mmCIF file of C-alpha atoms and ligand atoms in Angstrom:
data_model
loop_
_atom_site.group_PDB
_atom_site.id
_atom_site.type_symbol
_atom_site.label_atom_id
_atom_site.label_comp_id
_atom_site.label_asym_id
_atom_site.label_seq_id
_atom_site.Cartn_x
_atom_site.Cartn_y
_atom_site.Cartn_z
ATOM 1 C CA MET T 29 20.336 32.866 7.177
ATOM 2 C CA ALA T 30 22.178 29.903 5.907
ATOM 3 C CA ASP T 31 24.479 30.891 2.781
ATOM 4 C CA TYR T 32 23.485 28.374 0.362
ATOM 5 C CA GLU T 33 24.841 30.158 -2.901
ATOM 6 C CA ARG T 34 28.005 30.093 -1.044
ATOM 7 C CA MET T 35 27.618 26.437 -0.391
ATOM 8 C CA LYS T 36 26.807 25.399 -3.721
ATOM 9 C CA GLU T 37 29.738 27.578 -4.942
ATOM 10 C CA VAL T 38 32.242 26.101 -2.704
ATOM 11 C CA ILE T 39 30.827 22.345 -4.015
ATOM 12 C CA LEU T 40 30.902 23.350 -7.652
ATOM 13 C CA THR T 41 34.265 24.894 -7.327
ATOM 14 C CA GLY T 42 35.539 22.140 -5.324
ATOM 15 C CA ARG T 43 36.906 23.980 -2.441
ATOM 16 C CA VAL T 44 37.231 20.951 0.201
ATOM 17 C CA GLU T 45 38.967 23.752 2.764
ATOM 18 C CA GLU T 46 35.810 25.784 2.968
ATOM 19 C CA ILE T 47 32.948 23.726 2.921
ATOM 20 C CA SER T 48 33.346 22.590 6.898
ATOM 21 C CA GLY T 49 33.179 26.460 7.434
ATOM 22 C CA LEU T 50 30.464 27.321 5.972
ATOM 23 C CA VAL T 51 28.061 24.131 7.132
ATOM 24 C CA LYS T 52 29.520 24.514 10.754
ATOM 25 C CA GLN T 53 28.045 28.394 10.423
ATOM 26 C CA ALA T 54 24.761 27.429 9.132
ATOM 27 C CA LEU T 55 24.395 25.044 11.787
ATOM 28 C CA GLY T 56 25.317 27.790 14.282
ATOM 29 C CA GLN T 57 22.529 30.116 13.062
ATOM 30 C CA GLY T 58 20.341 27.407 13.610
ATOM 31 C CA THR T 59 19.621 26.062 10.094
ATOM 32 C CA ASN T 60 18.002 22.437 10.130
ATOM 33 C CA PRO T 61 20.552 19.980 9.067
ATOM 34 C CA GLN T 62 17.998 18.672 6.392
ATOM 35 C CA ASP T 63 18.052 21.948 4.963
ATOM 36 C CA ILE T 64 21.560 22.517 4.435
ATOM 37 C CA ILE T 65 21.793 19.192 2.623
ATOM 38 C CA GLY T 66 18.744 19.968 0.590
ATOM 39 C CA GLN T 67 19.314 23.355 -0.669
ATOM 40 C CA GLY T 68 23.087 23.548 0.056
ATOM 41 C CA LEU T 69 24.996 20.545 -0.768
ATOM 42 C CA ILE T 70 22.252 18.569 -3.069
ATOM 43 C CA ALA T 71 21.851 21.731 -4.840
ATOM 44 C CA GLY T 72 25.537 22.293 -5.336
ATOM 45 C CA MET T 73 25.731 18.543 -6.713
ATOM 46 C CA ASP T 74 22.802 19.157 -9.280
ATOM 47 C CA GLU T 75 24.538 22.064 -10.913
ATOM 48 C CA VAL T 76 27.824 19.950 -11.083
ATOM 49 C CA GLY T 77 25.489 17.229 -12.839
ATOM 50 C CA VAL T 78 24.133 19.647 -15.567
ATOM 51 C CA ARG T 79 27.977 21.065 -16.241
ATOM 52 C CA PHE T 80 28.947 17.993 -16.240
ATOM 53 C CA LYS T 81 26.229 16.747 -18.720
ATOM 54 C CA ASN T 82 27.063 19.838 -21.033
ATOM 55 C CA GLY T 83 30.860 18.924 -21.254
ATOM 56 C CA ASP T 84 31.593 22.228 -19.449
ATOM 57 C CA ILE T 85 33.429 20.229 -16.479
ATOM 58 C CA TYR T 86 35.184 16.854 -16.422
ATOM 59 C CA ILE T 87 35.300 13.538 -14.225
ATOM 60 C CA PRO T 88 38.447 14.788 -11.858
ATOM 61 C CA GLU T 89 36.554 18.078 -11.299
ATOM 62 C CA VAL T 90 33.494 16.252 -10.851
ATOM 63 C CA LEU T 91 35.470 13.979 -7.840
ATOM 64 C CA VAL T 92 36.660 17.101 -5.622
ATOM 65 C CA SER T 93 33.366 18.168 -5.865
ATOM 66 C CA ALA T 94 31.615 15.068 -4.588
ATOM 67 C CA LYS T 95 34.501 14.717 -1.731
ATOM 68 C CA THR T 96 33.626 18.372 -0.984
ATOM 69 C CA MET T 97 29.797 17.343 -0.515
ATOM 70 C CA HIS T 98 31.102 14.409 1.779
ATOM 71 C CA ILE T 99 33.440 16.332 3.774
ATOM 72 C CA GLY T 100 30.023 18.460 4.831
ATOM 73 C CA MET T 101 27.920 15.372 5.078
ATOM 74 C CA GLU T 102 29.916 14.039 7.679
ATOM 75 C CA ILE T 103 29.367 16.827 9.947
ATOM 76 C CA LEU T 104 25.804 16.512 9.189
ATOM 77 C CA ARG T 105 25.279 12.597 9.533
ATOM 78 C CA PRO T 106 25.687 12.122 13.511
ATOM 79 C CA LEU T 107 22.997 15.151 13.566
ATOM 80 C CA LEU T 108 20.674 13.503 11.417
ATOM 81 C CA SER T 109 20.928 10.352 13.089
ATOM 82 C CA LYS T 110 19.850 11.677 16.086
ATOM 83 C CA GLY T 111 16.494 12.300 14.471
ATOM 84 C CA GLU T 112 14.518 9.507 16.068
ATOM 85 C CA ALA T 113 15.521 6.901 19.230
ATOM 86 C CA ARG T 114 13.757 4.090 18.145
ATOM 87 C CA SER T 115 14.230 2.263 14.886
ATOM 88 C CA MET T 116 11.570 2.425 12.067
ATOM 89 C CA GLY T 117 12.644 -0.986 10.431
ATOM 90 C CA THR T 118 15.985 -2.335 9.187
ATOM 91 C CA VAL T 119 16.998 -1.231 5.413
ATOM 92 C CA ILE T 120 19.534 -2.808 3.034
ATOM 93 C CA LEU T 121 20.807 -0.230 1.249
ATOM 94 C CA GLY T 122 22.917 -0.574 -1.797
ATOM 95 C CA THR T 123 24.325 0.404 -5.470
ATOM 96 C CA VAL T 124 23.282 -2.357 -8.191
ATOM 97 C CA LYS T 125 25.511 -4.673 -9.740
ATOM 98 C CA GLY T 126 27.480 -2.939 -12.469
ATOM 99 C CA ASP T 127 27.252 0.488 -10.966
ATOM 100 C CA LEU T 128 29.711 2.716 -9.202
ATOM 101 C CA HIS T 129 27.411 5.328 -8.260
ATOM 102 C CA ASP T 130 27.224 6.220 -4.934
ATOM 103 C CA ILE T 131 26.476 9.665 -3.742
ATOM 104 C CA GLY T 132 22.910 9.632 -4.337
ATOM 105 C CA LYS T 133 22.549 6.421 -2.632
ATOM 106 C CA ASN T 134 24.643 7.679 0.309
ATOM 107 C CA LEU T 135 22.237 10.456 0.515
ATOM 108 C CA VAL T 136 19.406 8.137 0.631
ATOM 109 C CA GLY T 137 21.012 6.249 3.294
ATOM 110 C CA ILE T 138 21.733 9.298 5.650
ATOM 111 C CA MET T 139 18.173 10.859 5.321
ATOM 112 C CA LEU T 140 16.983 7.215 6.390
ATOM 113 C CA GLU T 141 19.175 7.233 9.423
ATOM 114 C CA GLY T 142 17.956 10.296 10.337
ATOM 115 C CA ALA T 143 14.036 9.304 10.119
ATOM 116 C CA GLY T 144 15.332 6.494 12.187
ATOM 117 C CA PHE T 145 15.666 3.678 10.246
ATOM 118 C CA GLU T 146 18.646 0.977 10.586
ATOM 119 C CA VAL T 147 20.637 1.334 7.192
ATOM 120 C CA ILE T 148 22.957 -1.750 6.595
ATOM 121 C CA ASP T 149 24.765 -0.067 3.323
ATOM 122 C CA LEU T 150 26.451 -2.715 1.377
ATOM 123 C CA GLY T 151 28.045 -0.083 -1.161
ATOM 124 C CA VAL T 152 28.443 -0.138 -4.758
ATOM 125 C CA ASP T 153 28.355 -2.836 -7.436
ATOM 126 C CA GLN T 154 26.262 -5.309 -5.556
ATOM 127 C CA SER T 155 24.675 -8.872 -6.653
ATOM 128 C CA PRO T 156 21.077 -9.712 -6.242
ATOM 129 C CA GLU T 157 22.363 -12.355 -4.254
ATOM 130 C CA LYS T 158 24.006 -10.319 -1.703
ATOM 131 C CA PHE T 159 21.101 -8.353 -1.361
ATOM 132 C CA VAL T 160 18.976 -11.489 -0.865
ATOM 133 C CA GLU T 161 21.761 -12.740 1.956
ATOM 134 C CA ALA T 162 21.635 -9.323 3.842
ATOM 135 C CA ALA T 163 18.068 -9.240 3.818
ATOM 136 C CA ARG T 164 17.891 -12.907 5.108
ATOM 137 C CA LYS T 165 20.529 -12.510 7.927
ATOM 138 C CA LYS T 166 19.247 -9.130 9.067
ATOM 139 C CA GLU T 167 15.682 -9.870 9.036
ATOM 140 C CA ALA T 168 15.143 -6.491 7.038
ATOM 141 C CA GLN T 169 11.735 -4.874 6.203
ATOM 142 C CA VAL T 170 13.422 -3.034 3.156
ATOM 143 C CA ILE T 171 15.633 -3.410 0.220
ATOM 144 C CA ALA T 172 16.745 0.410 -1.008
ATOM 145 C CA LEU T 173 18.275 -0.006 -4.409
ATOM 146 C CA SER T 174 20.162 2.656 -6.558
ATOM 147 C CA ALA T 175 21.033 2.918 -10.285
ATOM 148 C CA LEU T 176 22.448 5.951 -12.118
ATOM 149 C CA LEU T 177 22.938 4.542 -15.438
ATOM 150 C CA THR T 178 20.395 3.252 -17.977
ATOM 151 C CA THR T 179 22.621 -0.072 -18.286
ATOM 152 C CA THR T 180 22.415 -1.016 -14.982
ATOM 153 C CA MET T 181 18.584 -0.134 -14.125
ATOM 154 C CA GLY T 182 17.598 -3.923 -15.171
ATOM 155 C CA GLU T 183 19.594 -5.230 -12.335
ATOM 156 C CA MET T 184 17.059 -4.240 -10.083
ATOM 157 C CA ALA T 185 14.385 -6.423 -11.768
ATOM 158 C CA LYS T 186 17.192 -9.204 -11.094
ATOM 159 C CA VAL T 187 17.016 -8.603 -7.065
ATOM 160 C CA ILE T 188 13.296 -8.809 -7.146
ATOM 161 C CA THR T 189 13.370 -12.081 -9.115
ATOM 162 C CA ALA T 190 16.472 -13.617 -6.981
ATOM 163 C CA LEU T 191 13.846 -12.272 -3.981
ATOM 164 C CA LYS T 192 11.032 -14.463 -5.306
ATOM 165 C CA THR T 193 13.485 -17.474 -6.114
ATOM 166 C CA ALA T 194 14.469 -17.173 -2.092
ATOM 167 C CA GLY T 195 11.113 -17.246 -0.932
ATOM 168 C CA LEU T 196 11.488 -13.507 0.663
ATOM 169 C CA ARG T 197 9.237 -11.277 -1.698
ATOM 170 C CA GLU T 198 6.183 -11.161 0.413
ATOM 171 C CA GLN T 199 8.572 -10.131 3.366
ATOM 172 C CA VAL T 200 10.307 -7.170 1.929
ATOM 173 C CA ILE T 201 9.330 -3.781 0.756
ATOM 174 C CA VAL T 202 11.431 -3.062 -2.178
ATOM 175 C CA MET T 203 12.220 0.574 -2.933
ATOM 176 C CA VAL T 204 13.958 1.786 -6.235
ATOM 177 C CA GLY T 205 15.660 5.115 -6.978
ATOM 178 C CA GLY T 206 18.279 6.932 -9.248
ATOM 179 C CA ALA T 207 18.342 9.530 -11.754
ATOM 180 C CA PRO T 208 17.362 7.541 -14.898
ATOM 181 C CA LEU T 209 14.109 5.711 -13.150
ATOM 182 C CA ASN T 210 10.398 6.536 -13.056
ATOM 183 C CA GLU T 211 7.309 5.366 -11.682
ATOM 184 C CA LYS T 212 6.533 3.672 -14.404
ATOM 185 C CA PHE T 213 9.688 1.607 -14.501
ATOM 186 C CA ALA T 214 9.516 0.889 -10.855
ATOM 187 C CA SER T 215 6.333 -0.528 -11.651
ATOM 188 C CA THR T 216 6.680 -2.510 -14.468
ATOM 189 C CA ILE T 217 9.689 -4.559 -12.437
ATOM 190 C CA GLY T 218 7.261 -5.282 -9.842
ATOM 191 C CA ALA T 219 8.780 -2.859 -7.150
ATOM 192 C CA ASP T 220 6.776 -1.526 -3.972
ATOM 193 C CA GLY T 221 7.859 2.066 -4.382
ATOM 194 C CA TYR T 222 10.067 4.690 -6.353
ATOM 195 C CA ALA T 223 11.431 8.002 -4.926
ATOM 196 C CA PRO T 224 12.909 10.688 -7.337
ATOM 197 C CA ASP T 225 15.060 11.971 -4.279
ATOM 198 C CA ALA T 226 16.270 11.164 -0.964
ATOM 199 C CA GLY T 227 13.665 13.442 1.002
ATOM 200 C CA SER T 228 11.099 11.624 -0.856
ATOM 201 C CA ALA T 229 12.281 8.094 -0.316
ATOM 202 C CA VAL T 230 11.854 8.458 3.328
ATOM 203 C CA GLU T 231 8.325 10.000 3.072
ATOM 204 C CA LYS T 232 7.208 7.181 1.000
ATOM 205 C CA LEU T 233 9.020 4.611 2.898
ATOM 206 C CA LYS T 234 7.662 5.877 5.993
ATOM 207 C CA LYS T 235 4.261 5.402 4.765
ATOM 208 C CA MET T 236 4.845 1.792 3.455
ATOM 209 C CA ILE T 237 6.191 0.693 6.558
ATOM 210 C CA GLN T 238 3.058 2.100 8.329
ATOM 211 C CA ARG T 239 0.994 0.174 5.936
ATOM 212 C CA ASN T 240 2.314 -3.042 6.552
HETATM 213 CO CO1 B1M S 10 28.568 8.825 -14.003
HETATM 214 N N1 B1M S 10 26.989 9.066 -15.343
HETATM 215 N N2 B1M S 10 29.600 7.732 -14.974
HETATM 216 N N3 B1M S 10 30.391 9.328 -12.382
HETATM 217 N N4 B1M S 10 27.821 10.782 -13.256
HETATM 218 C C1 B1M S 10 25.835 10.102 -14.781
HETATM 219 C C2 B1M S 10 24.905 9.174 -13.912
HETATM 220 C C3 B1M S 10 25.706 10.542 -16.249
HETATM 221 C C4 B1M S 10 24.222 10.785 -16.081
HETATM 222 C C5 B1M S 10 26.600 11.372 -16.669
HETATM 223 C C6 B1M S 10 25.892 12.109 -18.169
HETATM 224 O O1 B1M S 10 26.598 11.515 -18.942
HETATM 225 N N5 B1M S 10 25.156 13.149 -18.782
HETATM 226 C C7 B1M S 10 25.645 9.049 -17.163
HETATM 227 C C8 B1M S 10 24.480 7.937 -17.243
HETATM 228 C C9 B1M S 10 24.163 8.022 -18.427
HETATM 229 C C10 B1M S 10 23.174 6.976 -18.556
HETATM 230 O O2 B1M S 10 23.260 5.699 -18.421
HETATM 231 N N6 B1M S 10 21.886 7.290 -18.785
HETATM 232 C C11 B1M S 10 27.073 8.706 -16.658
HETATM 233 C C12 B1M S 10 27.861 7.848 -16.833
HETATM 234 C C13 B1M S 10 27.825 7.592 -18.850
HETATM 235 C C14 B1M S 10 29.084 7.240 -16.339
HETATM 236 C C15 B1M S 10 30.328 6.524 -16.913
HETATM 237 C C16 B1M S 10 29.908 5.077 -18.072
HETATM 238 C C17 B1M S 10 31.310 7.483 -17.520
HETATM 239 C C18 B1M S 10 32.362 6.703 -18.180
HETATM 240 O O3 B1M S 10 33.492 6.036 -17.515
HETATM 241 N N7 B1M S 10 32.415 6.681 -19.386
HETATM 242 C C19 B1M S 10 31.036 5.891 -15.558
HETATM 243 C C20 B1M S 10 30.220 4.480 -14.944
HETATM 244 C C21 B1M S 10 30.995 3.752 -14.194
HETATM 245 C C22 B1M S 10 30.073 2.697 -13.339
HETATM 246 O O4 B1M S 10 29.232 3.081 -12.350
HETATM 247 N N8 B1M S 10 30.259 1.581 -13.716
HETATM 248 C C23 B1M S 10 30.534 6.954 -14.637
HETATM 249 C C24 B1M S 10 31.300 7.488 -13.577
HETATM 250 C C25 B1M S 10 31.114 8.631 -12.639
HETATM 251 C C26 B1M S 10 32.007 8.874 -11.830
HETATM 252 C C27 B1M S 10 32.847 7.573 -10.797
HETATM 253 C C28 B1M S 10 33.152 9.937 -12.335
HETATM 254 C C29 B1M S 10 31.205 9.719 -10.610
HETATM 255 C C30 B1M S 10 30.438 9.077 -9.585
HETATM 256 C C31 B1M S 10 31.357 8.886 -8.301
HETATM 257 C C32 B1M S 10 30.358 8.511 -7.055
HETATM 258 O O5 B1M S 10 28.955 8.304 -6.722
HETATM 259 N N9 B1M S 10 31.338 8.138 -6.018
HETATM 260 C C33 B1M S 10 30.034 9.899 -11.571
HETATM 261 C C34 B1M S 10 28.882 11.081 -11.558
HETATM 262 C C35 B1M S 10 29.297 11.911 -10.241
HETATM 263 C C36 B1M S 10 28.163 11.268 -12.201
HETATM 264 C C37 B1M S 10 27.019 12.493 -12.206
HETATM 265 C C38 B1M S 10 28.056 13.835 -12.821
HETATM 266 C C39 B1M S 10 26.532 12.955 -11.038
HETATM 267 C C40 B1M S 10 25.918 12.039 -10.016
HETATM 268 C C41 B1M S 10 25.566 12.369 -8.750
HETATM 269 O O6 B1M S 10 26.259 12.267 -7.916
HETATM 270 N N10 B1M S 10 24.854 13.000 -8.801
HETATM 271 C C42 B1M S 10 26.006 12.059 -13.011
HETATM 272 C C43 B1M S 10 25.072 13.178 -14.161
HETATM 273 C C44 B1M S 10 23.819 13.576 -13.497
HETATM 274 O O7 B1M S 10 23.393 12.795 -12.438
HETATM 275 N N11 B1M S 10 23.721 14.284 -13.930
HETATM 276 C C45 B1M S 10 26.755 11.052 -13.905
HETATM 277 C C46 B1M S 10 24.287 13.714 -7.026
HETATM 278 C C47 B1M S 10 23.122 12.971 -6.415
HETATM 279 C C48 B1M S 10 22.676 13.708 -5.506
HETATM 280 O O8 B1M S 10 22.225 12.557 -7.738
HETATM 281 O O9 B1M S 10 22.997 10.407 -7.921
HETATM 282 O O10 B1M S 10 20.794 11.365 -9.076
HETATM 283 P P1 B1M S 10 21.549 10.981 -7.550
HETATM 284 O O11 B1M S 10 20.623 10.635 -6.441
HETATM 285 C C49 B1M S 10 19.569 11.342 -6.431
HETATM 286 C C50 B1M S 10 18.317 10.930 -6.898
HETATM 287 O O12 B1M S 10 18.393 9.942 -8.094
HETATM 288 C C51 B1M S 10 17.699 10.000 -5.857
HETATM 289 O O13 B1M S 10 17.917 10.956 -4.767
HETATM 290 C C52 B1M S 10 19.485 11.289 -4.811
HETATM 291 C C53 B1M S 10 19.332 12.840 -4.016
HETATM 292 O O14 B1M S 10 18.029 13.107 -3.841
HETATM 293 N N12 B1M S 10 18.276 8.832 -5.555
HETATM 294 C C54 B1M S 10 17.468 7.759 -5.127
HETATM 295 C C55 B1M S 10 19.426 7.787 -5.978
HETATM 296 N N13 B1M S 10 18.987 6.640 -5.565
HETATM 297 C C56 B1M S 10 18.051 6.453 -4.885
HETATM 298 C C57 B1M S 10 17.226 4.988 -4.516
HETATM 299 C C58 B1M S 10 16.084 5.620 -3.874
HETATM 300 C C59 B1M S 10 15.360 6.892 -3.800
HETATM 301 C C60 B1M S 10 15.978 7.447 -4.531
HETATM 302 O O15 B1M S 10 15.274 4.437 -3.005
HETATM 303 C C61 B1M S 10 15.905 3.189 -3.026
#
């Protein structure tokens, strides 16, 4: 049984030197990489978020926790990517303009790769034009947008408008996510799908791709 409580504690306290050992130990015990991410790494970051919000910890601690989680992720990423050999489709992924948060976006990318999608990650602070250009160039089936700030969620609507202007809206599924979003917001801006977390993003996208 993987020691999820200890993993969460190590992420929370930012003990970068300990996370690799714990993740490798869990893998050695036969634990599914996606379970390690969900119940260990993400659960740890969730708690970091709560403490940051409550003012119990500050930005430097948050960054060390994020680094700790990334180290764990780097061990798991190649294992997830072996999930399926055939590509389920090409996804252009990124965090919208003005927004620098990338931890959740990276998780979504890793999980999508694990499910067999080809993921082209544009990074953070990406303009609508960048998404449109990448979708056209790569003949992508999906644009996946992340936003963590209430001040940047509106950028998602601009991406959809830019897709319409470019004549690409009908060819591309637009999926949105991020902590301040919900189903209603996604539907208001005309997105095709919303997912509250990385796991459900994969499930929803698989279904949408099959329907198309
Ligand atoms: Co910022 N930050 N931050 N931050 N930060 C939040 C988001 C905040 C809620 C904290 C708070 O005040 N309680 C708040 C936003 C308030 C709001 O707008 N409602 C906030 C703020 C205000 C800010 C700054 C403005 C602070 C400042 O400078 N005064 C600033 C903005 C910088 C900018 O972007 N322009 C800022 C900066 C930062 C850091 C750089 C220090 C750092 C980011 C580091 C990085 O990403 N590389 C940071 C962090 C780490 C956080 C918190 C603590 C944690 C975010 C995180 O990584 N969570 C966050 C508080 C919180 O969330 N409780 C906070 C873990 C991650 C796994 O979850 O990203 O939600 P999340 O992703 C989830 C789901 O949302 C979903 O799946 C993921 C996992 O399952 N999901 C998708 C995400 N994208 C998806 C896309 C999908 C589907 C699902 O489909 C495409």
